[in-house]
Short mmCIF file of C-alpha atoms in Angstrom, two decimals:
data_model
loop_
_atom_site.label_atom_id
_atom_site.label_comp_id
_atom_site.label_asym_id
_atom_site.label_seq_id
_atom_site.Cartn_x
_atom_site.Cartn_y
_atom_site.Cartn_z
CA MET C 1182 -1.18 14.40 -24.34
CA ASP C 1183 -2.37 16.04 -20.11
CA ARG C 1184 -2.49 12.77 -18.37
CA SER C 1185 -5.18 14.04 -16.70
CA ALA C 1186 -7.41 13.84 -19.02
CA LEU C 1187 -7.12 10.11 -19.47
CA LEU C 1188 -8.10 9.64 -15.74
CA VAL C 1189 -11.67 10.83 -17.26
CA PRO C 1190 -13.47 7.58 -17.91
CA ASP C 1191 -15.18 7.01 -20.93
CA GLN C 1192 -17.73 4.92 -19.37
CA GLU C 1193 -18.83 4.18 -15.41
CA PHE C 1194 -21.46 1.84 -14.47
CA ARG C 1195 -22.61 -0.13 -12.27
CA LEU C 1196 -24.60 -3.91 -13.25
CA PRO C 1197 -27.31 -5.06 -11.77
CA ASN C 1198 -24.86 -7.68 -9.25
CA GLY C 1199 -23.47 -4.69 -8.00
CA LEU C 1200 -20.45 -4.64 -9.12
CA ARG C 1201 -19.14 -1.15 -10.18
CA VAL C 1202 -17.70 -0.85 -13.89
CA VAL C 1203 -15.50 1.57 -15.14
CA LEU C 1204 -13.99 1.37 -18.95
CA SER C 1205 -11.27 4.16 -20.60
CA GLU C 1206 -9.74 3.99 -24.02
CA ASP C 1207 -6.00 4.73 -24.90
CA HIS C 1208 -5.13 3.57 -28.19
CA LEU C 1209 -1.27 4.51 -27.75
CA ASN C 1210 -0.41 1.22 -27.73
CA PRO C 1211 -1.70 -2.20 -28.43
CA VAL C 1212 -2.46 -3.02 -24.45
CA ALA C 1213 -4.95 -3.72 -21.98
CA ALA C 1214 -4.72 -3.43 -18.29
CA VAL C 1215 -7.62 -5.31 -16.07
CA CYS C 1216 -7.62 -4.13 -12.97
CA VAL C 1217 -10.30 -5.76 -10.15
CA TRP C 1218 -10.36 -3.92 -6.12
CA TYR C 1219 -12.12 -5.89 -3.75
CA HIS C 1220 -12.79 -3.81 -0.95
CA VAL C 1221 -11.49 -5.74 2.45
CA GLY C 1222 -7.56 -5.73 3.67
CA SER C 1223 -5.97 -6.36 6.90
CA ARG C 1224 -8.34 -4.03 8.92
CA ASP C 1225 -11.24 -6.74 7.77
CA GLU C 1226 -9.57 -9.43 9.75
CA ARG C 1227 -10.39 -10.92 12.96
CA PRO C 1228 -8.36 -11.39 16.00
CA GLY C 1229 -6.15 -14.63 16.29
CA ARG C 1230 -6.69 -14.65 12.20
CA THR C 1231 -4.64 -11.67 10.72
CA GLY C 1232 -2.80 -12.30 7.47
CA LEU C 1233 -5.81 -14.19 6.18
CA ALA C 1234 -6.68 -11.00 3.59
CA HIS C 1235 -3.37 -11.62 1.82
CA LEU C 1236 -2.95 -15.48 2.39
CA PHE C 1237 -6.60 -15.47 0.18
CA GLU C 1238 -5.11 -12.80 -2.42
CA HIS C 1239 -2.26 -15.80 -2.83
CA LEU C 1240 -5.58 -18.29 -2.84
CA MET C 1241 -6.83 -16.43 -5.56
CA PHE C 1242 -4.34 -18.00 -8.32
CA GLN C 1243 -4.74 -21.77 -7.28
CA GLY C 1244 -7.70 -22.14 -9.08
CA SER C 1245 -11.32 -21.50 -10.13
CA ALA C 1246 -14.27 -23.95 -11.36
CA GLN C 1247 -12.48 -23.94 -15.03
CA VAL C 1248 -9.11 -22.77 -14.28
CA PRO C 1249 -7.36 -25.40 -12.52
CA GLY C 1250 -4.51 -25.17 -10.26
CA ASN C 1251 -1.64 -22.36 -11.30
CA GLY C 1252 -3.93 -22.39 -14.54
CA HIS C 1253 -4.60 -18.51 -14.19
CA PHE C 1254 -0.88 -17.05 -14.09
CA GLU C 1255 -0.47 -19.97 -17.16
CA ALA C 1256 -3.18 -18.74 -18.80
CA VAL C 1257 -2.20 -14.78 -19.48
CA GLN C 1258 1.44 -15.69 -19.21
CA ALA C 1259 1.08 -17.77 -21.94
CA GLY C 1260 -0.42 -14.40 -24.26
CA GLY C 1261 2.03 -12.28 -23.92
CA GLY C 1262 0.85 -10.46 -20.28
CA GLN C 1263 1.70 -10.13 -16.75
CA PRO C 1264 -0.87 -11.04 -13.62
CA ASN C 1265 -0.43 -10.06 -9.94
CA GLY C 1266 -2.49 -8.67 -6.88
CA THR C 1267 -1.59 -7.12 -3.44
CA THR C 1268 -3.31 -6.70 -0.44
CA GLY C 1269 -3.38 -3.52 1.94
CA PHE C 1270 -5.14 -2.41 4.95
CA GLU C 1271 -8.13 -1.45 3.00
CA ARG C 1272 -8.41 -3.14 -0.07
CA THR C 1273 -6.67 -5.75 -2.29
CA ASN C 1274 -6.81 -5.67 -5.70
CA TYR C 1275 -5.77 -8.37 -8.89
CA PHE C 1276 -4.59 -6.60 -11.92
CA GLU C 1277 -3.17 -8.25 -16.06
CA THR C 1278 -1.49 -5.69 -18.75
CA VAL C 1279 -1.99 -7.88 -21.72
CA PRO C 1280 -2.07 -7.51 -25.65
CA ALA C 1281 -4.95 -5.97 -26.48
CA HIS C 1282 -6.59 -9.25 -28.35
CA GLN C 1283 -6.10 -11.21 -25.53
CA LEU C 1284 -9.01 -9.13 -23.74
CA GLU C 1285 -11.69 -11.09 -23.40
CA LEU C 1286 -10.02 -14.10 -22.16
CA THR C 1287 -8.51 -11.78 -19.27
CA LEU C 1288 -12.25 -10.64 -18.10
CA TRP C 1289 -13.29 -14.18 -18.05
CA LEU C 1290 -10.48 -15.37 -15.89
CA GLU C 1291 -11.04 -12.69 -13.76
CA ALA C 1292 -15.02 -13.33 -13.82
CA ASP C 1293 -14.39 -17.22 -13.19
CA ARG C 1294 -12.00 -16.93 -10.07
CA MET C 1295 -14.78 -13.73 -8.87
CA GLY C 1296 -17.76 -16.70 -9.01
CA SER C 1297 -16.35 -19.81 -9.06
CA LEU C 1298 -13.37 -19.80 -6.52
CA LEU C 1299 -14.84 -22.07 -3.61
CA ASP C 1300 -15.35 -24.52 -6.01
CA ALA C 1301 -11.68 -25.35 -6.39
CA LEU C 1302 -10.83 -24.19 -2.91
CA THR C 1303 -8.35 -27.45 -1.52
CA GLU C 1304 -7.00 -27.81 1.82
CA GLN C 1305 -3.48 -28.51 0.00
CA ALA C 1306 -3.94 -25.34 -1.69
CA LEU C 1307 -4.38 -23.77 1.37
CA ASP C 1308 -1.75 -25.07 3.35
CA ASN C 1309 0.49 -24.94 -0.17
CA GLN C 1310 -0.03 -20.94 -0.07
CA ARG C 1311 0.54 -20.76 3.52
CA ALA C 1312 4.12 -21.61 2.65
CA VAL C 1313 4.50 -19.01 0.70
CA VAL C 1314 3.22 -16.74 2.47
CA LYS C 1315 5.46 -17.82 5.77
CA ASN C 1316 7.81 -17.64 3.00
CA GLU C 1317 7.77 -14.30 2.20
CA ARG C 1318 7.51 -12.76 5.45
CA ARG C 1319 10.96 -15.02 6.34
CA GLN C 1320 12.79 -12.51 2.88
CA ARG C 1321 10.71 -9.23 3.75
CA TYR C 1322 10.09 -8.40 7.17
CA ASP C 1323 12.00 -10.88 9.58
CA ASN C 1324 15.47 -11.34 7.58
CA VAL C 1325 16.16 -8.12 5.84
CA PRO C 1326 17.44 -4.93 7.69
CA TYR C 1327 14.63 -2.15 9.12
CA GLY C 1328 12.28 -5.13 7.52
CA THR C 1329 10.07 -5.04 10.93
CA VAL C 1330 9.69 -0.92 10.90
CA TRP C 1331 6.32 -0.90 9.50
CA GLU C 1332 5.39 -3.66 11.97
CA HIS C 1333 6.26 -1.96 14.91
CA LEU C 1334 5.57 1.20 14.10
CA MET C 1335 1.81 0.12 13.15
CA ALA C 1336 1.10 -1.35 16.67
CA MET C 1337 2.69 1.64 18.43
CA LEU C 1338 0.41 3.86 16.96
CA HIS C 1339 -2.47 1.92 16.95
CA PRO C 1340 -4.15 0.16 20.14
CA PRO C 1341 -4.28 -3.64 20.10
CA ALA C 1342 -8.11 -3.37 19.47
CA HIS C 1343 -7.42 -1.44 16.18
CA PRO C 1344 -7.88 -2.41 12.84
CA TYR C 1345 -4.63 -0.80 11.94
CA HIS C 1346 -2.21 -2.72 14.69
CA HIS C 1347 -1.28 -5.39 12.85
CA MET C 1348 0.40 -5.13 9.26
CA PRO C 1349 -1.17 -7.29 6.58
CA ILE C 1350 1.29 -10.04 6.62
CA GLY C 1351 -0.10 -10.91 9.81
CA SER C 1352 1.74 -13.23 12.03
CA MET C 1353 3.58 -16.91 11.80
CA ALA C 1354 0.75 -18.41 14.28
CA ASP C 1355 -1.89 -16.47 12.93
CA LEU C 1356 -0.85 -17.65 9.66
CA ASP C 1357 -0.85 -21.32 10.90
CA ALA C 1358 -4.12 -21.38 12.60
CA ALA C 1359 -5.93 -20.37 9.53
CA THR C 1360 -8.46 -23.10 8.42
CA LEU C 1361 -10.18 -23.65 5.03
CA ASP C 1362 -13.77 -22.60 6.48
CA ASP C 1363 -11.88 -19.68 7.63
CA ALA C 1364 -10.87 -19.02 4.43
CA ARG C 1365 -13.93 -20.00 2.60
CA ALA C 1366 -16.35 -17.46 5.14
CA PHE C 1367 -13.36 -14.65 3.97
CA PHE C 1368 -15.09 -15.56 0.43
CA ARG C 1369 -18.04 -15.27 1.02
CA THR C 1370 -18.13 -12.21 2.93
CA HIS C 1371 -15.63 -10.22 1.23
CA TYR C 1372 -15.28 -11.59 -2.75
CA ALA C 1373 -19.08 -10.66 -4.26
CA PRO C 1374 -19.12 -8.33 -6.79
CA SER C 1375 -21.17 -5.74 -4.98
CA ASN C 1376 -17.72 -4.88 -3.21
CA ALA C 1377 -15.30 -5.10 -6.16
CA VAL C 1378 -14.69 -2.50 -8.95
CA LEU C 1379 -13.43 -3.89 -12.03
CA ALA C 1380 -11.24 -1.63 -14.61
CA VAL C 1381 -10.59 -1.78 -18.18
CA VAL C 1382 -8.46 0.94 -19.61
CA GLY C 1383 -6.19 0.84 -22.76
CA ASP C 1384 -7.03 -0.31 -26.64
CA ILE C 1385 -10.54 -1.12 -25.80
CA ASP C 1386 -13.21 -0.96 -28.30
CA PRO C 1387 -15.96 0.47 -25.05
CA ALA C 1388 -18.79 -1.02 -26.89
CA GLN C 1389 -17.55 -4.87 -27.15
CA THR C 1390 -15.99 -4.20 -23.60
CA ARG C 1391 -18.88 -3.52 -21.65
CA ALA C 1392 -20.59 -6.65 -23.83
CA TRP C 1393 -17.67 -9.14 -22.27
CA VAL C 1394 -18.15 -7.71 -19.45
CA GLU C 1395 -21.61 -8.03 -18.50
CA LYS C 1396 -21.62 -11.11 -20.32
CA TYR C 1397 -18.95 -12.93 -18.44
CA PHE C 1398 -19.72 -10.95 -14.84
CA GLY C 1399 -23.47 -10.15 -15.49
CA SER C 1400 -24.40 -13.89 -14.47
CA LEU C 1401 -23.14 -14.27 -11.18
CA PRO C 1402 -24.93 -13.32 -7.83
CA ASP C 1403 -24.03 -11.34 -5.04
CA CYS C 1404 -23.50 -12.69 -1.86
CA PRO C 1405 -25.69 -12.35 1.10
CA ALA C 1406 -23.34 -12.30 3.28
CA ALA C 1407 -22.16 -9.22 1.06
CA GLY C 1408 -23.11 -5.75 0.00
CA PRO C 1409 -22.34 -2.77 -1.05
CA GLY C 1410 -19.51 -1.80 1.61
CA ALA C 1411 -19.46 -5.04 2.93
CA GLY C 1412 -15.09 -4.60 3.47
CA ALA C 1413 -13.37 -1.70 4.85
CA GLY C 1414 -16.26 0.93 5.31
CA ALA C 1415 -18.48 -0.91 6.95
CA ARG C 1416 -17.10 -1.03 10.39
CA GLY C 1417 -17.91 1.13 13.55
CA PRO C 1418 -16.13 3.72 15.08
CA LEU C 1419 -12.81 3.26 15.42
CA PRO C 1420 -10.99 2.93 18.96
CA GLU C 1421 -9.84 5.81 20.12
CA PRO C 1422 -5.98 6.65 19.68
CA VAL C 1423 -3.22 7.02 22.12
CA ARG C 1424 -2.06 10.26 22.61
CA ALA C 1425 1.54 10.45 23.94
CA GLU C 1426 4.93 9.78 22.30
CA ARG C 1427 5.14 5.96 22.08
CA ARG C 1428 9.16 5.42 21.73
CA ALA C 1429 11.22 2.21 21.48
CA VAL C 1430 15.17 1.37 20.91
CA LEU C 1431 15.35 -2.24 18.84
CA ARG C 1432 19.42 -3.56 18.29
CA HIS C 1433 19.49 -5.23 14.39
CA PRO C 1434 22.37 -5.70 13.00
CA VAL C 1435 21.70 -2.98 10.82
CA PRO C 1436 23.88 -1.27 8.05
CA SER C 1437 23.62 2.06 10.08
CA ALA C 1438 21.48 3.17 13.26
CA ALA C 1439 18.52 5.04 11.96
CA LEU C 1440 15.20 6.98 13.47
CA MET C 1441 11.76 6.30 11.87
CA CYS C 1442 8.47 8.26 12.56
CA ALA C 1443 4.84 7.87 12.41
CA TYR C 1444 2.77 10.70 12.94
CA ARG C 1445 -1.12 10.72 12.33
CA MET C 1446 -2.48 12.70 9.25
CA PRO C 1447 -5.93 13.80 7.94
CA VAL C 1448 -8.01 10.24 6.04
CA ASP C 1449 -7.65 10.99 2.47
CA GLY C 1450 -9.70 12.19 0.23
CA THR C 1451 -9.97 15.41 2.71
CA ARG C 1452 -8.08 18.85 1.18
CA GLU C 1453 -6.35 18.44 5.06
CA ALA C 1454 -4.66 14.98 3.35
CA ASP C 1455 -3.58 16.96 0.03
CA ALA C 1456 -1.76 19.48 2.50
CA ALA C 1457 -0.01 17.16 4.71
CA GLU C 1458 1.36 15.05 1.61
CA VAL C 1459 2.86 18.76 0.28
CA ALA C 1460 4.10 19.50 3.76
CA LEU C 1461 6.08 16.24 4.09
CA ALA C 1462 7.19 16.53 0.33
CA VAL C 1463 8.36 20.12 1.39
CA LEU C 1464 10.27 18.65 4.49
CA GLY C 1465 11.76 14.99 3.08
CA ALA C 1466 11.01 14.20 -0.13
CA GLY C 1467 14.39 14.30 -2.19
CA GLU C 1468 17.72 15.57 -1.59
CA SER C 1469 17.56 19.44 -2.14
CA SER C 1470 14.32 19.23 0.96
CA ARG C 1471 14.12 20.73 4.32
CA LEU C 1472 15.25 18.06 6.33
CA ALA C 1473 17.87 17.10 3.74
CA THR C 1474 19.51 19.88 3.65
CA ARG C 1475 19.80 20.73 7.23
CA LEU C 1476 20.52 17.06 8.18
CA VAL C 1477 22.51 15.52 5.18
CA LEU C 1478 24.27 18.39 3.38
CA ASP C 1479 24.83 21.26 6.86
CA ASP C 1480 24.93 19.24 9.56
CA GLN C 1481 26.54 15.51 8.06
CA ILE C 1482 25.10 14.32 10.63
CA ALA C 1483 22.66 11.68 8.69
CA LEU C 1484 23.31 9.81 5.62
CA ASN C 1485 19.50 9.75 3.49
CA VAL C 1486 16.13 11.53 4.64
CA SER C 1487 12.67 10.28 3.29
CA MET C 1488 9.21 11.92 4.18
CA GLY C 1489 6.34 10.67 2.97
CA LEU C 1490 2.31 9.92 3.84
CA MET C 1491 0.60 6.83 3.75
CA ARG C 1492 -3.39 7.73 2.59
CA PHE C 1493 -6.17 5.73 4.26
CA ALA C 1494 -9.74 6.64 3.75
CA HIS C 1495 -10.82 4.77 6.74
CA ALA C 1496 -8.75 5.92 9.63
CA PRO C 1497 -6.23 8.96 10.18
CA SER C 1498 -3.45 8.43 7.16
CA LEU C 1499 0.44 8.57 7.91
CA GLY C 1500 3.25 10.44 7.82
CA TRP C 1501 6.02 8.55 7.54
CA LEU C 1502 10.05 9.43 8.45
CA ASP C 1503 13.13 7.22 7.77
CA ILE C 1504 16.60 9.10 8.44
CA LYS C 1505 19.26 6.96 8.45
CA ALA C 1506 22.63 8.56 10.88
CA SER C 1507 26.17 9.04 9.15
CA GLY C 1508 27.74 8.39 12.67
CA ARG C 1509 28.72 12.09 13.14
CA GLY C 1510 26.72 12.74 16.52
CA GLY C 1511 24.30 9.38 16.99
CA LEU C 1512 20.74 9.30 16.86
CA PRO C 1513 20.17 11.88 19.46
CA ALA C 1514 21.78 14.37 17.80
CA VAL C 1515 20.15 13.73 14.50
CA GLU C 1516 16.85 13.69 16.74
CA ALA C 1517 17.00 17.29 18.28
CA ALA C 1518 18.22 18.45 14.48
CA LEU C 1519 14.62 16.71 12.82
CA ASP C 1520 12.93 18.52 16.47
CA GLU C 1521 14.45 22.04 15.22
CA GLU C 1522 13.64 22.00 12.03
CA ILE C 1523 10.10 20.89 12.50
CA ALA C 1524 9.11 23.72 15.05
CA ARG C 1525 10.46 26.08 12.40
CA PHE C 1526 8.56 24.23 9.79
CA ALA C 1527 5.29 24.80 11.75
CA ASP C 1528 5.59 28.88 12.63
CA GLU C 1529 7.41 29.60 9.46
CA GLY C 1530 5.19 27.38 6.95
CA PRO C 1531 7.03 26.94 3.13
CA GLY C 1532 8.86 29.45 0.82
CA GLU C 1533 8.14 29.77 -2.36
CA ASP C 1534 10.93 28.22 -3.91
CA GLU C 1535 9.94 24.95 -1.66
CA LEU C 1536 6.73 24.89 -2.32
CA ASP C 1537 7.19 25.08 -5.95
CA ARG C 1538 9.72 21.95 -5.57
CA ALA C 1539 6.70 20.20 -3.65
CA HIS C 1540 4.64 20.74 -6.16
CA ALA C 1541 7.44 19.42 -9.11
CA HIS C 1542 7.83 16.08 -7.04
CA LEU C 1543 4.43 15.59 -6.67
CA ARG C 1544 3.50 16.63 -10.16
CA ARG C 1545 6.44 13.63 -11.33
CA LYS C 1546 5.06 11.11 -9.07
CA HIS C 1547 1.42 12.03 -10.36
CA LEU C 1548 2.87 11.33 -13.85
CA ASP C 1549 4.89 7.71 -13.42
CA ALA C 1550 1.20 6.26 -11.47
CA SER C 1551 -0.40 7.49 -14.21
CA ALA C 1552 2.29 6.88 -17.18
CA THR C 1553 0.87 2.70 -18.13
CA VAL C 1554 -2.51 1.25 -18.88
CA GLY C 1555 -2.05 -0.50 -15.23
CA GLY C 1556 -1.18 2.57 -13.47
CA ARG C 1557 -4.10 4.69 -14.68
CA ALA C 1558 -6.55 1.48 -14.29
CA ASP C 1559 -5.73 1.43 -10.28
CA LEU C 1560 -6.51 4.81 -9.90
CA LEU C 1561 -9.59 4.73 -11.26
CA CYS C 1562 -9.86 1.39 -9.03
CA ARG C 1563 -9.06 3.83 -5.96
CA TYR C 1564 -11.19 6.39 -6.40
CA ALA C 1565 -14.63 4.37 -7.04
CA THR C 1566 -13.70 2.33 -4.23
CA PHE C 1567 -13.32 4.76 -1.57
CA PHE C 1568 -15.01 7.76 -3.04
CA GLY C 1569 -17.25 6.61 -4.99
CA SER C 1570 -16.29 8.38 -8.38
CA ALA C 1571 -13.23 6.98 -10.51
CA ALA C 1572 -14.13 10.29 -12.67
CA ALA C 1573 -12.47 12.15 -9.24
CA ALA C 1574 -9.40 10.54 -10.23
CA ALA C 1575 -8.76 13.33 -12.60
CA ASP C 1576 -8.57 15.93 -10.46
CA SER C 1577 -6.06 14.57 -7.50
CA LEU C 1578 -3.07 15.77 -9.28
CA PRO C 1579 -4.90 19.77 -9.29
CA ARG C 1580 -5.81 19.82 -5.72
CA LEU C 1581 -2.36 19.03 -4.64
CA LEU C 1582 -1.07 21.67 -6.71
CA ASP C 1583 -3.81 24.11 -5.62
CA VAL C 1584 -2.90 23.63 -1.91
CA THR C 1585 -1.47 26.62 -0.58
CA ALA C 1586 1.68 27.31 1.62
CA ALA C 1587 -0.43 29.10 4.23
CA GLU C 1588 -2.42 25.24 4.21
CA VAL C 1589 0.42 23.25 4.14
CA ARG C 1590 1.71 25.23 7.24
CA ALA C 1591 -1.38 24.36 9.37
CA ALA C 1592 -0.43 20.75 8.14
CA ALA C 1593 2.51 20.99 10.13
CA ALA C 1594 0.29 20.42 13.61
CA HIS C 1595 -0.05 17.16 13.08
CA LEU C 1596 3.96 16.23 13.40
CA ASP C 1597 3.34 16.54 16.93
CA PRO C 1598 6.64 15.32 18.83
CA ALA C 1599 4.21 14.60 21.55
CA ASP C 1600 1.99 12.64 19.53
CA ARG C 1601 4.24 10.38 17.60
CA SER C 1602 5.72 6.91 17.27
CA VAL C 1603 9.30 6.98 17.53
CA LEU C 1604 11.78 3.97 16.43
CA LEU C 1605 15.14 3.75 16.62
CA TYR C 1606 17.13 1.04 15.43
CA GLN C 1607 20.61 0.73 16.75
CA PRO C 1608 23.33 -1.90 15.19
CA PRO C 1609 24.79 -3.35 17.90
CA PRO C 1610 27.98 -2.94 19.89
CA ARG C 1611 30.61 -3.87 17.73
CA ASN C 1612 32.90 -5.57 19.96
CA PRO C 1613 37.13 -5.58 19.64
CA ALA C 1614 38.90 -8.44 18.10
CA PRO C 1615 41.22 -10.20 20.32
CA GLU C 1616 44.95 -9.80 18.67
CA SER C 1617 44.17 -14.10 18.04
CA SER C 1618 41.19 -13.70 16.00
CA ALA C 1619 42.24 -13.36 12.24
CA ALA C 1620 43.96 -17.10 13.27
CA THR C 1621 40.82 -18.38 14.97
CA ALA C 1622 38.19 -17.16 13.22
CA PRO C 1623 35.41 -19.44 10.94
CA PRO C 1624 36.31 -19.53 7.79
CA GLY C 1625 34.57 -17.03 5.56
CA ARG C 1626 33.41 -15.48 8.26
CA THR C 1627 35.67 -11.94 9.85
CA ALA C 1628 35.61 -12.57 13.72
CA ASP C 1629 34.20 -9.09 14.58
CA ARG C 1630 30.06 -10.76 13.31
#
């Protein structure tokens, strides 16, 4: 079956309180996915309170009026389902995939925390999840190789006043500073029906599902502080970007030297953004991409190359590049070859075989994303949240495959060495070990570490 056809919702409607609802029927497997997107992310945080959007994602699993403590997780998992949530720059989402007969319970659980989380939000829950998030920062950012790459690139690419200057994880100091009043105000402003999209996809009866949605969500009042676009779309004009190359060198204990770049790309939802994604796939997606062929196979100065597009709907998207050096020539040789290939690409554009490979890569990526009911629910929420129509998700792949070689070549103009952020990771110098080091090194450690 054509997977794009499954991205055409059976129903798309709005409740009187403003909640947008998308229903999509698929009886291939006896499961259903429930996905809720709130139009709020880290770009909606105020200075001194970075990380609050992500911290609040954790708090949404800490109890509501009728579901105390860890009850949301426990109820979904006891029924054979899997719940989770994520926070981005422009949205926060919550999702469950459950056996179809558990759908009503899952909808009730989501409605209960949308309408009554403040009734159960306590200082103890805030402190508990603050500690969890701080530990997550240590594990995923501070104490892993290359873990801070995006934190540095975003700060380099956006001036301090820019809402995309910081990562959703936030800083340790700001996480410590968050108060219970901050969390309550955040909920009242952003967690309202009119600032959310609910998608239900899978083995469902659309009429029965709509009745349950109206029963459990329809009575929830909309918050006066919120309203359509109360989240990421409501900000004013963004600060002007700095048009220059920004460069930093980090000495970290990483496995190999690395060159990371970020480039400004067209905003999501435009044909230019689609052309940019195809261009980045030609250059750096897969072992047969142009950069991998030159740097890894031919010159052998890199271990691997990857490149892609981070789409933003309310600011310029970002093209990202990640090259791990092999040690044969160092980062200067890697950067020289990179700039040479990008200049050649901007001059020549893609070959027909390169365009075919890029289209095949993007087709597989799209099919992977829409292969499950949860993946389709997420895509439908995304298009409803950012572009006002869940049905537009069905056209996302055809739009990519319709991009021409001329449009791809034009997109290369955004890969401007004079307007990018460059991050160079260098392992610390390895000092020669003294002859007696083997006898004096602490147990379990080599002398040169």
